[in-house]
PDB file of C-alpha atoms in Angstrom:
ATOM      1  CA  MET A   1       0.000   0.000   0.000  1.00  0.00           C
ATOM      2  CA  ILE A   2       1.279   3.459  -0.912  1.00  0.00           C
ATOM      3  CA  HIS A   3       0.633   5.948   1.836  1.00  0.00           C
ATOM      4  CA  LYS A   4       0.355   9.689   1.661  1.00  0.00           C
ATOM      5  CA  THR A   5       2.879  11.860   3.422  1.00  0.00           C
ATOM      6  CA  LEU A   6       3.334  15.448   4.545  1.00  0.00           C
ATOM      7  CA  LEU A   7       5.205  17.468   1.959  1.00  0.00           C
ATOM      8  CA  VAL A   8       6.660  20.892   2.660  1.00  0.00           C
ATOM      9  CA  ASP A   9       7.353  23.782   0.284  1.00  0.00           C
ATOM     10  CA  PRO A  10       9.371  26.300   2.351  1.00  0.00           C
ATOM     11  CA  ALA A  11       9.047  28.900  -0.427  1.00  0.00           C
ATOM     12  CA  LYS A  12       5.327  29.131   0.364  1.00  0.00           C
ATOM     13  CA  CYS A  13       5.705  29.425   4.166  1.00  0.00           C
ATOM     14  CA  THR A  14       5.078  32.889   5.618  1.00  0.00           C
ATOM     15  CA  GLY A  15       5.988  31.846   9.170  1.00  0.00           C
ATOM     16  CA  CYS A  16       2.457  32.426  10.464  1.00  0.00           C
ATOM     17  CA  ARG A  17       2.650  29.275  12.615  1.00  0.00           C
ATOM     18  CA  THR A  18      -0.978  28.342  11.883  1.00  0.00           C
ATOM     19  CA  CYS A  19       0.232  24.759  11.429  1.00  0.00           C
ATOM     20  CA  GLU A  20       1.666  24.685  14.955  1.00  0.00           C
ATOM     21  CA  MET A  21      -1.510  26.075  16.501  1.00  0.00           C
ATOM     22  CA  ALA A  22      -3.743  23.715  14.508  1.00  0.00           C
ATOM     23  CA  CYS A  23      -1.634  20.753  15.617  1.00  0.00           C
ATOM     24  CA  SER A  24      -1.433  21.550  19.310  1.00  0.00           C
ATOM     25  CA  LEU A  25      -5.102  22.483  19.434  1.00  0.00           C
ATOM     26  CA  ARG A  26      -6.116  19.162  17.896  1.00  0.00           C
ATOM     27  CA  HIS A  27      -3.842  17.017  20.058  1.00  0.00           C
ATOM     28  CA  GLU A  28      -3.625  18.950  23.307  1.00  0.00           C
ATOM     29  CA  ALA A  29      -6.640  21.302  23.242  1.00  0.00           C
ATOM     30  CA  LYS A  30      -4.131  24.158  23.681  1.00  0.00           C
ATOM     31  CA  CYS A  31      -2.529  26.626  21.279  1.00  0.00           C
ATOM     32  CA  SER A  32       1.135  26.059  22.130  1.00  0.00           C
ATOM     33  CA  PRO A  33       4.098  25.758  19.763  1.00  0.00           C
ATOM     34  CA  LEU A  34       5.844  23.630  22.422  1.00  0.00           C
ATOM     35  CA  LEU A  35       3.120  20.987  22.132  1.00  0.00           C
ATOM     36  CA  SER A  36       2.939  21.013  18.346  1.00  0.00           C
ATOM     37  CA  ARG A  37       4.144  18.056  16.299  1.00  0.00           C
ATOM     38  CA  THR A  38       4.821  20.445  13.400  1.00  0.00           C
ATOM     39  CA  ARG A  39       7.425  23.136  13.926  1.00  0.00           C
ATOM     40  CA  VAL A  40       8.377  26.235  11.980  1.00  0.00           C
ATOM     41  CA  ILE A  41      12.075  27.016  12.142  1.00  0.00           C
ATOM     42  CA  LYS A  42      12.627  30.716  11.544  1.00  0.00           C
ATOM     43  CA  PHE A  43      15.707  32.541  10.388  1.00  0.00           C
ATOM     44  CA  GLU A  44      14.303  35.987  11.060  1.00  0.00           C
ATOM     45  CA  ALA A  45      17.379  37.960   9.985  1.00  0.00           C
ATOM     46  CA  LYS A  46      17.123  36.349   6.572  1.00  0.00           C
ATOM     47  CA  GLY A  47      13.321  36.298   6.438  1.00  0.00           C
ATOM     48  CA  LEU A  48      13.257  32.539   5.934  1.00  0.00           C
ATOM     49  CA  ASN A  49      10.796  30.045   7.424  1.00  0.00           C
ATOM     50  CA  PHE A  50      11.009  26.289   7.250  1.00  0.00           C
ATOM     51  CA  PRO A  51       8.101  24.143   8.399  1.00  0.00           C
ATOM     52  CA  THR A  52       9.423  20.820   9.670  1.00  0.00           C
ATOM     53  CA  VAL A  53       7.379  17.644   9.838  1.00  0.00           C
ATOM     54  CA  CYS A  54       7.995  13.992  10.637  1.00  0.00           C
ATOM     55  CA  ALA A  55       9.102  11.996   7.608  1.00  0.00           C
ATOM     56  CA  HIS A  56       7.438   8.811   8.932  1.00  0.00           C
ATOM     57  CA  CYS A  57      10.538   6.912   7.845  1.00  0.00           C
ATOM     58  CA  SER A  58      10.212   3.456   6.352  1.00  0.00           C
ATOM     59  CA  LYS A  59      12.887   2.304   8.822  1.00  0.00           C
ATOM     60  CA  PRO A  60      12.180   4.570  11.807  1.00  0.00           C
ATOM     61  CA  HIS A  61      15.161   5.152  14.081  1.00  0.00           C
ATOM     62  CA  CYS A  62      12.814   6.247  16.868  1.00  0.00           C
ATOM     63  CA  MET A  63      11.007   2.903  16.760  1.00  0.00           C
ATOM     64  CA  THR A  64      14.279   0.966  16.796  1.00  0.00           C
ATOM     65  CA  ALA A  65      15.499   2.964  19.810  1.00  0.00           C
ATOM     66  CA  CYS A  66      12.323   2.391  21.840  1.00  0.00           C
ATOM     67  CA  THR A  67      12.881  -0.433  24.333  1.00  0.00           C
ATOM     68  CA  GLN A  68       9.262  -0.333  25.550  1.00  0.00           C
ATOM     69  CA  GLY A  69       7.590  -1.202  22.237  1.00  0.00           C
ATOM     70  CA  ALA A  70       5.696   2.090  22.440  1.00  0.00           C
ATOM     71  CA  ILE A  71       6.328   3.060  18.812  1.00  0.00           C
ATOM     72  CA  ARG A  72       4.723   1.304  15.867  1.00  0.00           C
ATOM     73  CA  VAL A  73       3.702   1.930  12.277  1.00  0.00           C
ATOM     74  CA  ASP A  74      -0.017   2.432  11.730  1.00  0.00           C
ATOM     75  CA  GLU A  75      -0.823   0.086   8.858  1.00  0.00           C
ATOM     76  CA  GLU A  76      -3.755   2.176   7.671  1.00  0.00           C
ATOM     77  CA  THR A  77      -1.990   5.563   7.407  1.00  0.00           C
ATOM     78  CA  GLY A  78       1.691   4.577   7.412  1.00  0.00           C
ATOM     79  CA  ALA A  79       2.272   6.971  10.301  1.00  0.00           C
ATOM     80  CA  VAL A  80       4.915   6.149  12.903  1.00  0.00           C
ATOM     81  CA  VAL A  81       2.959   6.587  16.138  1.00  0.00           C
ATOM     82  CA  ILE A  82       3.715   6.558  19.866  1.00  0.00           C
ATOM     83  CA  ASN A  83       1.482   4.818  22.384  1.00  0.00           C
ATOM     84  CA  GLU A  84       1.715   7.155  25.387  1.00  0.00           C
ATOM     85  CA  ALA A  85       0.523   4.420  27.753  1.00  0.00           C
ATOM     86  CA  LEU A  86       3.571   2.292  26.904  1.00  0.00           C
ATOM     87  CA  CYS A  87       6.121   5.157  26.796  1.00  0.00           C
ATOM     88  CA  SER A  88       8.475   5.186  29.809  1.00  0.00           C
ATOM     89  CA  GLY A  89       9.710   8.715  29.075  1.00  0.00           C
ATOM     90  CA  CYS A  90      13.327   7.553  28.620  1.00  0.00           C
ATOM     91  CA  ARG A  91      13.739   9.903  25.600  1.00  0.00           C
ATOM     92  CA  ALA A  92      15.765   7.384  23.578  1.00  0.00           C
ATOM     93  CA  CYS A  93      13.509   8.096  20.589  1.00  0.00           C
ATOM     94  CA  LEU A  94      14.253  11.827  20.804  1.00  0.00           C
ATOM     95  CA  THR A  95      17.961  11.295  20.435  1.00  0.00           C
ATOM     96  CA  ALA A  96      17.521   8.598  17.773  1.00  0.00           C
ATOM     97  CA  CYS A  97      15.421  10.673  15.359  1.00  0.00           C
ATOM     98  CA  PRO A  98      17.805  12.163  12.769  1.00  0.00           C
ATOM     99  CA  HIS A  99      15.268  14.872  11.939  1.00  0.00           C
ATOM    100  CA  GLY A 100      14.536  16.093  15.485  1.00  0.00           C
ATOM    101  CA  GLN A 101      10.836  15.391  15.094  1.00  0.00           C
ATOM    102  CA  VAL A 102      10.108  13.719  18.431  1.00  0.00           C
ATOM    103  CA  GLY A 103       9.141  16.002  21.302  1.00  0.00           C
ATOM    104  CA  PHE A 104       8.812  15.480  25.037  1.00  0.00           C
ATOM    105  CA  HIS A 105       5.569  16.461  26.707  1.00  0.00           C
ATOM    106  CA  PRO A 106       6.430  18.563  29.779  1.00  0.00           C
ATOM    107  CA  GLU A 107       3.280  17.627  31.722  1.00  0.00           C
ATOM    108  CA  LYS A 108       2.646  14.020  30.668  1.00  0.00           C
ATOM    109  CA  ARG A 109       6.380  13.196  30.790  1.00  0.00           C
ATOM    110  CA  VAL A 110       6.185  11.083  27.602  1.00  0.00           C
ATOM    111  CA  ALA A 111       7.467  11.403  24.044  1.00  0.00           C
ATOM    112  CA  PHE A 112       5.166  12.713  21.349  1.00  0.00           C
ATOM    113  CA  LYS A 113       5.338  13.065  17.578  1.00  0.00           C
ATOM    114  CA  CYS A 114       3.187  13.515  14.500  1.00  0.00           C
ATOM    115  CA  ASP A 115       0.587  10.802  13.961  1.00  0.00           C
ATOM    116  CA  LEU A 116      -0.829  12.297  10.759  1.00  0.00           C
ATOM    117  CA  CYS A 117      -4.039  12.977  12.718  1.00  0.00           C
ATOM    118  CA  GLY A 118      -5.317   9.542  11.762  1.00  0.00           C
ATOM    119  CA  GLY A 119      -4.949  10.272   8.032  1.00  0.00           C
ATOM    120  CA  ASP A 120      -6.241  13.867   7.890  1.00  0.00           C
ATOM    121  CA  PRO A 121      -3.382  16.082   9.131  1.00  0.00           C
ATOM    122  CA  ASN A 122      -4.723  19.269  10.645  1.00  0.00           C
ATOM    123  CA  CYS A 123      -1.513  21.207   9.875  1.00  0.00           C
ATOM    124  CA  ALA A 124      -1.931  20.622   6.137  1.00  0.00           C
ATOM    125  CA  ARG A 125      -5.657  21.285   6.227  1.00  0.00           C
ATOM    126  CA  GLN A 126      -5.201  24.625   8.035  1.00  0.00           C
ATOM    127  CA  CYS A 127      -2.067  25.902   6.225  1.00  0.00           C
ATOM    128  CA  PRO A 128      -3.267  29.117   4.527  1.00  0.00           C
ATOM    129  CA  THR A 129      -0.540  29.158   1.857  1.00  0.00           C
ATOM    130  CA  GLY A 130      -0.288  25.482   0.935  1.00  0.00           C
ATOM    131  CA  ALA A 131       3.256  25.234   2.286  1.00  0.00           C
ATOM    132  CA  ILE A 132       2.304  21.926   3.916  1.00  0.00           C
ATOM    133  CA  LYS A 133       0.396  19.432   1.835  1.00  0.00           C
ATOM    134  CA  TYR A 134      -0.710  15.872   2.438  1.00  0.00           C
ATOM    135  CA  SER A 135      -0.361  13.918  -0.764  1.00  0.00           C
ATOM    136  CA  GLY A 136       1.261  10.979  -2.439  1.00  0.00           C
ATOM    137  CA  VAL A 137       4.998  11.056  -2.983  1.00  0.00           C
ATOM    138  CA  ASP A 138       4.454  10.486  -6.710  1.00  0.00           C
ATOM    139  CA  GLN A 139       2.419  13.690  -6.961  1.00  0.00           C
ATOM    140  CA  PHE A 140       5.134  15.622  -5.151  1.00  0.00           C
ATOM    141  CA  LEU A 141       7.900  14.238  -7.342  1.00  0.00           C
ATOM    142  CA  MET A 142       6.006  15.031 -10.541  1.00  0.00           C
ATOM    143  CA  ALA A 143       5.415  18.619  -9.413  1.00  0.00           C
ATOM    144  CA  ARG A 144       9.087  18.964  -8.488  1.00  0.00           C
ATOM    145  CA  ARG A 145      10.200  17.595 -11.870  1.00  0.00           C
ATOM    146  CA  ARG A 146       7.876  19.977 -13.707  1.00  0.00           C
ATOM    147  CA  ALA A 147       9.225  22.940 -11.727  1.00  0.00           C
ATOM    148  CA  LEU A 148      12.825  21.979 -12.487  1.00  0.00           C
ATOM    149  CA  LEU A 149      12.098  21.530 -16.175  1.00  0.00           C
ATOM    150  CA  ALA A 150      10.186  24.808 -16.330  1.00  0.00           C
ATOM    151  CA  ARG A 151      13.233  26.615 -14.926  1.00  0.00           C
ATOM    152  CA  SER A 152      15.530  25.017 -17.484  1.00  0.00           C
ATOM    153  CA  ILE A 153      13.149  25.963 -20.323  1.00  0.00           C
ATOM    154  CA  GLU A 154      13.075  29.591 -19.110  1.00  0.00           C
ATOM    155  CA  ALA A 155      16.874  29.794 -18.844  1.00  0.00           C
TER     156      ALA A 155
END
């Protein structure tokens, strides 16, 4: 089964952080960037914004590092998800993730990460500029190839 994934176009991000608020509101019932699974990294002096999202790796380092069996792949969505009830809070998954996409909940004392909102990611749905999209990798690659070819035709 081919799953959809979150795809980011930093050129479209304005740094509004709507994605962070939409995420934390859905998962934590609070508007807090600290509790968001999606994060916008800002380079304010350069006016650059980079939304960062979990890649839901096919061989997840976070899952390999978890000694409690708290991390698994959701067969329906392909999301790498954490079962908070099984998480010991050891933070091994945080250090194992090469993309820095696992957070640590300050109140629950457990790891948390993107779960693709069960297959309808709120960050992508609420992004006002389309900087975050939820689509198939094939669609993303075709759009990227077209953009590259369009630039070479214009040059």
